[in-house]
PDB file of C-alpha atoms in Angstrom:
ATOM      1  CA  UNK A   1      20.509 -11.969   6.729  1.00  0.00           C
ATOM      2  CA  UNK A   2      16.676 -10.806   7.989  1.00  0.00           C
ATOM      3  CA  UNK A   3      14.343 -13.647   7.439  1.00  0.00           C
ATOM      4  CA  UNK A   4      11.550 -12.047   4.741  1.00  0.00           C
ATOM      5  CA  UNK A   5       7.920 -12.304   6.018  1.00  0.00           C
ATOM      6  CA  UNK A   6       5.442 -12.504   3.409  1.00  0.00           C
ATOM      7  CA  UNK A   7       2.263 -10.969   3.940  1.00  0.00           C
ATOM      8  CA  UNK A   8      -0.874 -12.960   2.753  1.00  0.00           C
ATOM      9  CA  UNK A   9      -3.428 -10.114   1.932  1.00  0.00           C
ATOM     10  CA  UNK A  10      -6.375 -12.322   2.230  1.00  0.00           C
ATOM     11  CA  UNK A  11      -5.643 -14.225   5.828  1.00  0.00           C
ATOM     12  CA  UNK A  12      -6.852 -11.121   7.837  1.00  0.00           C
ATOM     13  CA  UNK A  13     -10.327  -9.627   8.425  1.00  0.00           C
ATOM     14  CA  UNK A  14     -12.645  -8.617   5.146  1.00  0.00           C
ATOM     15  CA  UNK A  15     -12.160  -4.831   6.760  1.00  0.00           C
ATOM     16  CA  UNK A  16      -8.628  -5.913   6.030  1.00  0.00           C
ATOM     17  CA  UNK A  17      -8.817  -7.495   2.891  1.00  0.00           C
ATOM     18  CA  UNK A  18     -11.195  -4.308   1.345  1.00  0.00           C
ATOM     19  CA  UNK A  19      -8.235  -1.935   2.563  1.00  0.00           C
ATOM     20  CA  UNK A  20      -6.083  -3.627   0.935  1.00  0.00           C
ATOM     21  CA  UNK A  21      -7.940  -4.201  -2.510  1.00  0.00           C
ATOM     22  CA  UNK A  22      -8.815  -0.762  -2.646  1.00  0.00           C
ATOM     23  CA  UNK A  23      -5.441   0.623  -2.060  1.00  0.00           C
ATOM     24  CA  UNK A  24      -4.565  -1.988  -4.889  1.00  0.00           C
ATOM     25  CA  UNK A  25      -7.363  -0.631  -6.914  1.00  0.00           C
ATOM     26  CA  UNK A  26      -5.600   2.465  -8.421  1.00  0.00           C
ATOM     27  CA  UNK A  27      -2.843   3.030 -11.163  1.00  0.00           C
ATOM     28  CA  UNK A  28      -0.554   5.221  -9.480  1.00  0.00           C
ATOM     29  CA  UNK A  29      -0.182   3.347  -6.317  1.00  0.00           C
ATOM     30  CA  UNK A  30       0.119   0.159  -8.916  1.00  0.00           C
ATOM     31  CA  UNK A  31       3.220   2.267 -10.340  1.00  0.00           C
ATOM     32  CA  UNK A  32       4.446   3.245  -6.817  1.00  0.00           C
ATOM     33  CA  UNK A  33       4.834  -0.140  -5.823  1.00  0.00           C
ATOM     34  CA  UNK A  34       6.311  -1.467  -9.037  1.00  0.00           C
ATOM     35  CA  UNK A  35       8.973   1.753  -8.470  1.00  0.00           C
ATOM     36  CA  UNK A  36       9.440  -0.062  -5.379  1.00  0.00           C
ATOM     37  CA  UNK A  37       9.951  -3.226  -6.733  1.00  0.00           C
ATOM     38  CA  UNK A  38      13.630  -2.626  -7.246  1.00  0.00           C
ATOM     39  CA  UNK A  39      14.086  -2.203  -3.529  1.00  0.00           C
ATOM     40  CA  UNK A  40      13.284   1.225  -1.096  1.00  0.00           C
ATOM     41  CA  UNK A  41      13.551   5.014  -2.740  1.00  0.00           C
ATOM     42  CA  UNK A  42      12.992   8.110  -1.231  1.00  0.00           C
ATOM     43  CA  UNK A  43       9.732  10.242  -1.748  1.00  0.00           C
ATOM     44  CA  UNK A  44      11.702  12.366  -4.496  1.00  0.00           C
ATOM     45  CA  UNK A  45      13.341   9.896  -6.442  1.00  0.00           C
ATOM     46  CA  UNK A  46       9.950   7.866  -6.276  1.00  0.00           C
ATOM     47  CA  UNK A  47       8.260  10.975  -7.208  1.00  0.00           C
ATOM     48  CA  UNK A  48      10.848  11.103 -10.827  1.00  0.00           C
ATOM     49  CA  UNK A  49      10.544   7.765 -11.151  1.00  0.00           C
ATOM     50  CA  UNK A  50       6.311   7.575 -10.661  1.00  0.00           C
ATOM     51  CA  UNK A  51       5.869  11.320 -12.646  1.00  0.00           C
ATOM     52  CA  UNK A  52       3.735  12.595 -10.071  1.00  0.00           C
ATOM     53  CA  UNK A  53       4.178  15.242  -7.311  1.00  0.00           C
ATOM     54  CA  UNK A  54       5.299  14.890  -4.066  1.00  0.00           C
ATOM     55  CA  UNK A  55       2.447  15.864  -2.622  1.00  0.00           C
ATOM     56  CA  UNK A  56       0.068  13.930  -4.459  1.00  0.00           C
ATOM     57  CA  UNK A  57       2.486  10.911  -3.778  1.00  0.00           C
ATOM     58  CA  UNK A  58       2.136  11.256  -0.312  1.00  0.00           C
ATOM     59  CA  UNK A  59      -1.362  10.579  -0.489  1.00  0.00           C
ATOM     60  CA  UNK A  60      -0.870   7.833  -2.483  1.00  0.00           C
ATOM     61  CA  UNK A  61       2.676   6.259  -0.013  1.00  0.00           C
ATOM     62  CA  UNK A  62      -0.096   6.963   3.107  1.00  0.00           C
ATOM     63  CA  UNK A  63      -2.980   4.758   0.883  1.00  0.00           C
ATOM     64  CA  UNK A  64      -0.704   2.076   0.767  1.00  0.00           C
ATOM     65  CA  UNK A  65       0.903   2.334   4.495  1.00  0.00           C
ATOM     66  CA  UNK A  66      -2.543   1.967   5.812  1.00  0.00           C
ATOM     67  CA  UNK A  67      -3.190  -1.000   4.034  1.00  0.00           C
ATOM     68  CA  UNK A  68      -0.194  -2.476   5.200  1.00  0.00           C
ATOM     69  CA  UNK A  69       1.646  -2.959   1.785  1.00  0.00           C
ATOM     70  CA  UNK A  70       4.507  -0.360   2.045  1.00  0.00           C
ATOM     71  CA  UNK A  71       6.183   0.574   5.241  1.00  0.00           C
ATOM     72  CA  UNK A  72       8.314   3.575   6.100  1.00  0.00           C
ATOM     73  CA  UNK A  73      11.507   4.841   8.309  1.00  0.00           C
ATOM     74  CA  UNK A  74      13.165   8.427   8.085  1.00  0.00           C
ATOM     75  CA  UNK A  75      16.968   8.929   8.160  1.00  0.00           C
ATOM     76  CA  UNK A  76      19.353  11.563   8.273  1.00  0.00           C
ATOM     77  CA  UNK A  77      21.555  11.555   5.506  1.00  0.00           C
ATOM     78  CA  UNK A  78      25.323  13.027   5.727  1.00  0.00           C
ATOM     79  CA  UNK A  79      24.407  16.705   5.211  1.00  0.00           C
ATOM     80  CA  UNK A  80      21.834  16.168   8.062  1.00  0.00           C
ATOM     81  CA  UNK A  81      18.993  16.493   5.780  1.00  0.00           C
ATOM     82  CA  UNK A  82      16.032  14.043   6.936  1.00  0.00           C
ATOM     83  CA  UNK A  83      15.017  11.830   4.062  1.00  0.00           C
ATOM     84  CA  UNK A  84      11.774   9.556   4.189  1.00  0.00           C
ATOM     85  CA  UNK A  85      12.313   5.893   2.747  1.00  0.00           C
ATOM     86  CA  UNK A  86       9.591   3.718   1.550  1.00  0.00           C
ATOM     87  CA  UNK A  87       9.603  -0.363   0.801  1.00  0.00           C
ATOM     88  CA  UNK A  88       7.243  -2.365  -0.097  1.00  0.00           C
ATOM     89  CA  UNK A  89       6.690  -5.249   2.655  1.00  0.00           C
ATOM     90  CA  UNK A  90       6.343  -8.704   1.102  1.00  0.00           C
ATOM     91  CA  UNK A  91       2.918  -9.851   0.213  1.00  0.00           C
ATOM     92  CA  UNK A  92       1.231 -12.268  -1.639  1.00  0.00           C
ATOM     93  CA  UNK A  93      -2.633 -12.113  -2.414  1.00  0.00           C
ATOM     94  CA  UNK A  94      -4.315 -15.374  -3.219  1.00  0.00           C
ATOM     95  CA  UNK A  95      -8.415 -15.146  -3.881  1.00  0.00           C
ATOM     96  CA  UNK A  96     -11.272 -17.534  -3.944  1.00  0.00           C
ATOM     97  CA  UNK A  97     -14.441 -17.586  -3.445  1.00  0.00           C
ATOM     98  CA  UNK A  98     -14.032 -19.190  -0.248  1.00  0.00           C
ATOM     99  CA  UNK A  99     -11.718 -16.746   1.179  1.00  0.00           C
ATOM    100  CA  UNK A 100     -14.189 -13.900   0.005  1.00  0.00           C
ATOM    101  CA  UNK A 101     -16.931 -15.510   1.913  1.00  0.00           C
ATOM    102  CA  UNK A 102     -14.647 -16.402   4.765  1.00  0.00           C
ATOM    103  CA  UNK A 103     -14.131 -11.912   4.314  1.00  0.00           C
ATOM    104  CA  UNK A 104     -17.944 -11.204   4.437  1.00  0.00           C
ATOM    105  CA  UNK A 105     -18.495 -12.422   7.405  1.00  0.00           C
ATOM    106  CA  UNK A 106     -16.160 -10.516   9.137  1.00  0.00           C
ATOM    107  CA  UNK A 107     -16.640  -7.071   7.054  1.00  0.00           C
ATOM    108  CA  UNK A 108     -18.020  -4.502   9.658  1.00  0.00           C
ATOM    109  CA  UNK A 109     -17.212  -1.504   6.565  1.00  0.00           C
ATOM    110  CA  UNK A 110     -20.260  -0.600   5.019  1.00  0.00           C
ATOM    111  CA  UNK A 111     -18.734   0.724   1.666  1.00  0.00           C
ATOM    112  CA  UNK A 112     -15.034   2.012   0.845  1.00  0.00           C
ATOM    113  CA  UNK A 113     -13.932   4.848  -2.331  1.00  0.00           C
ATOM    114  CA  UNK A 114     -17.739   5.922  -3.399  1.00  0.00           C
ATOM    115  CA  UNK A 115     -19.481   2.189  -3.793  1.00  0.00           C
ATOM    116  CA  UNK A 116     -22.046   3.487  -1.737  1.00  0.00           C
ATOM    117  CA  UNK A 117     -24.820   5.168  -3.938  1.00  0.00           C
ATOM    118  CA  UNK A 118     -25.981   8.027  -1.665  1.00  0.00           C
ATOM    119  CA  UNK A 119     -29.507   6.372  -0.533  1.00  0.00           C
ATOM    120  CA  UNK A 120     -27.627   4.186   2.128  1.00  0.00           C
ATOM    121  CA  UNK A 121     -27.509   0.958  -0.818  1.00  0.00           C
ATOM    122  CA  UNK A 122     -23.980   0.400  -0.419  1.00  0.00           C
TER     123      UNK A 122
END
């Protein structure tokens, strides 16, 4: 049996901390990943399962790759048809105001998902 790795979301850089609260920071990638709770699904049975499209779940499946909470692998099934598979990695995300100053120091992103207010304040 695979040892699981469990990803702390807060030990990395604040660049890497903000990607991953912002990918957090949206109800349908909240529902992907509970979808995914139950173990991996392909993008159209995630799709059914989420009630969005497929396209607009791909945006959503590459939000949360990026961020490093969901990870990926195509196969071919029987009928050679390629199907893409998506799993949640193991994480954990433990907060404190230590850790978030520990994160500003490290932050070189200036403002993620419209926080800046167009006059260069963000």
């Amino acid at each position: 049996m695979d040892e699981v790795v469990i990803t702390d979301l807060a030990s990395g850089t604040g660049d890497e901390l903000l990607l991953a609260l912002s990918a957090l920071a949206s109800p349908h990638r909240l529902r992907v990943l509970a979808a995914l709770g139950d173990g991996r699904r392909y993008v159209s049975e995630l799709a059914r399962l989420v009630g969005i499209s497929r396209p607009l779940l791909r945006v959503h499946l590459s939000r949360l790759e990026a961020a490093g909470l969901v990870r990926s692998s195509l196969e071919v099934s029987e009928d050679g048809k390629a199907m893409r598979y998506f799993e949640v990695v193991p994480f954990v995300l433990r907060l404190d105001l230590e850790r978030i100053g520990d994160a500003v120091r490290t932050l070189t992103v200036k403002s993620v998902g419209g926080d800046d207010d167009g006059k260069g304040n963000g």
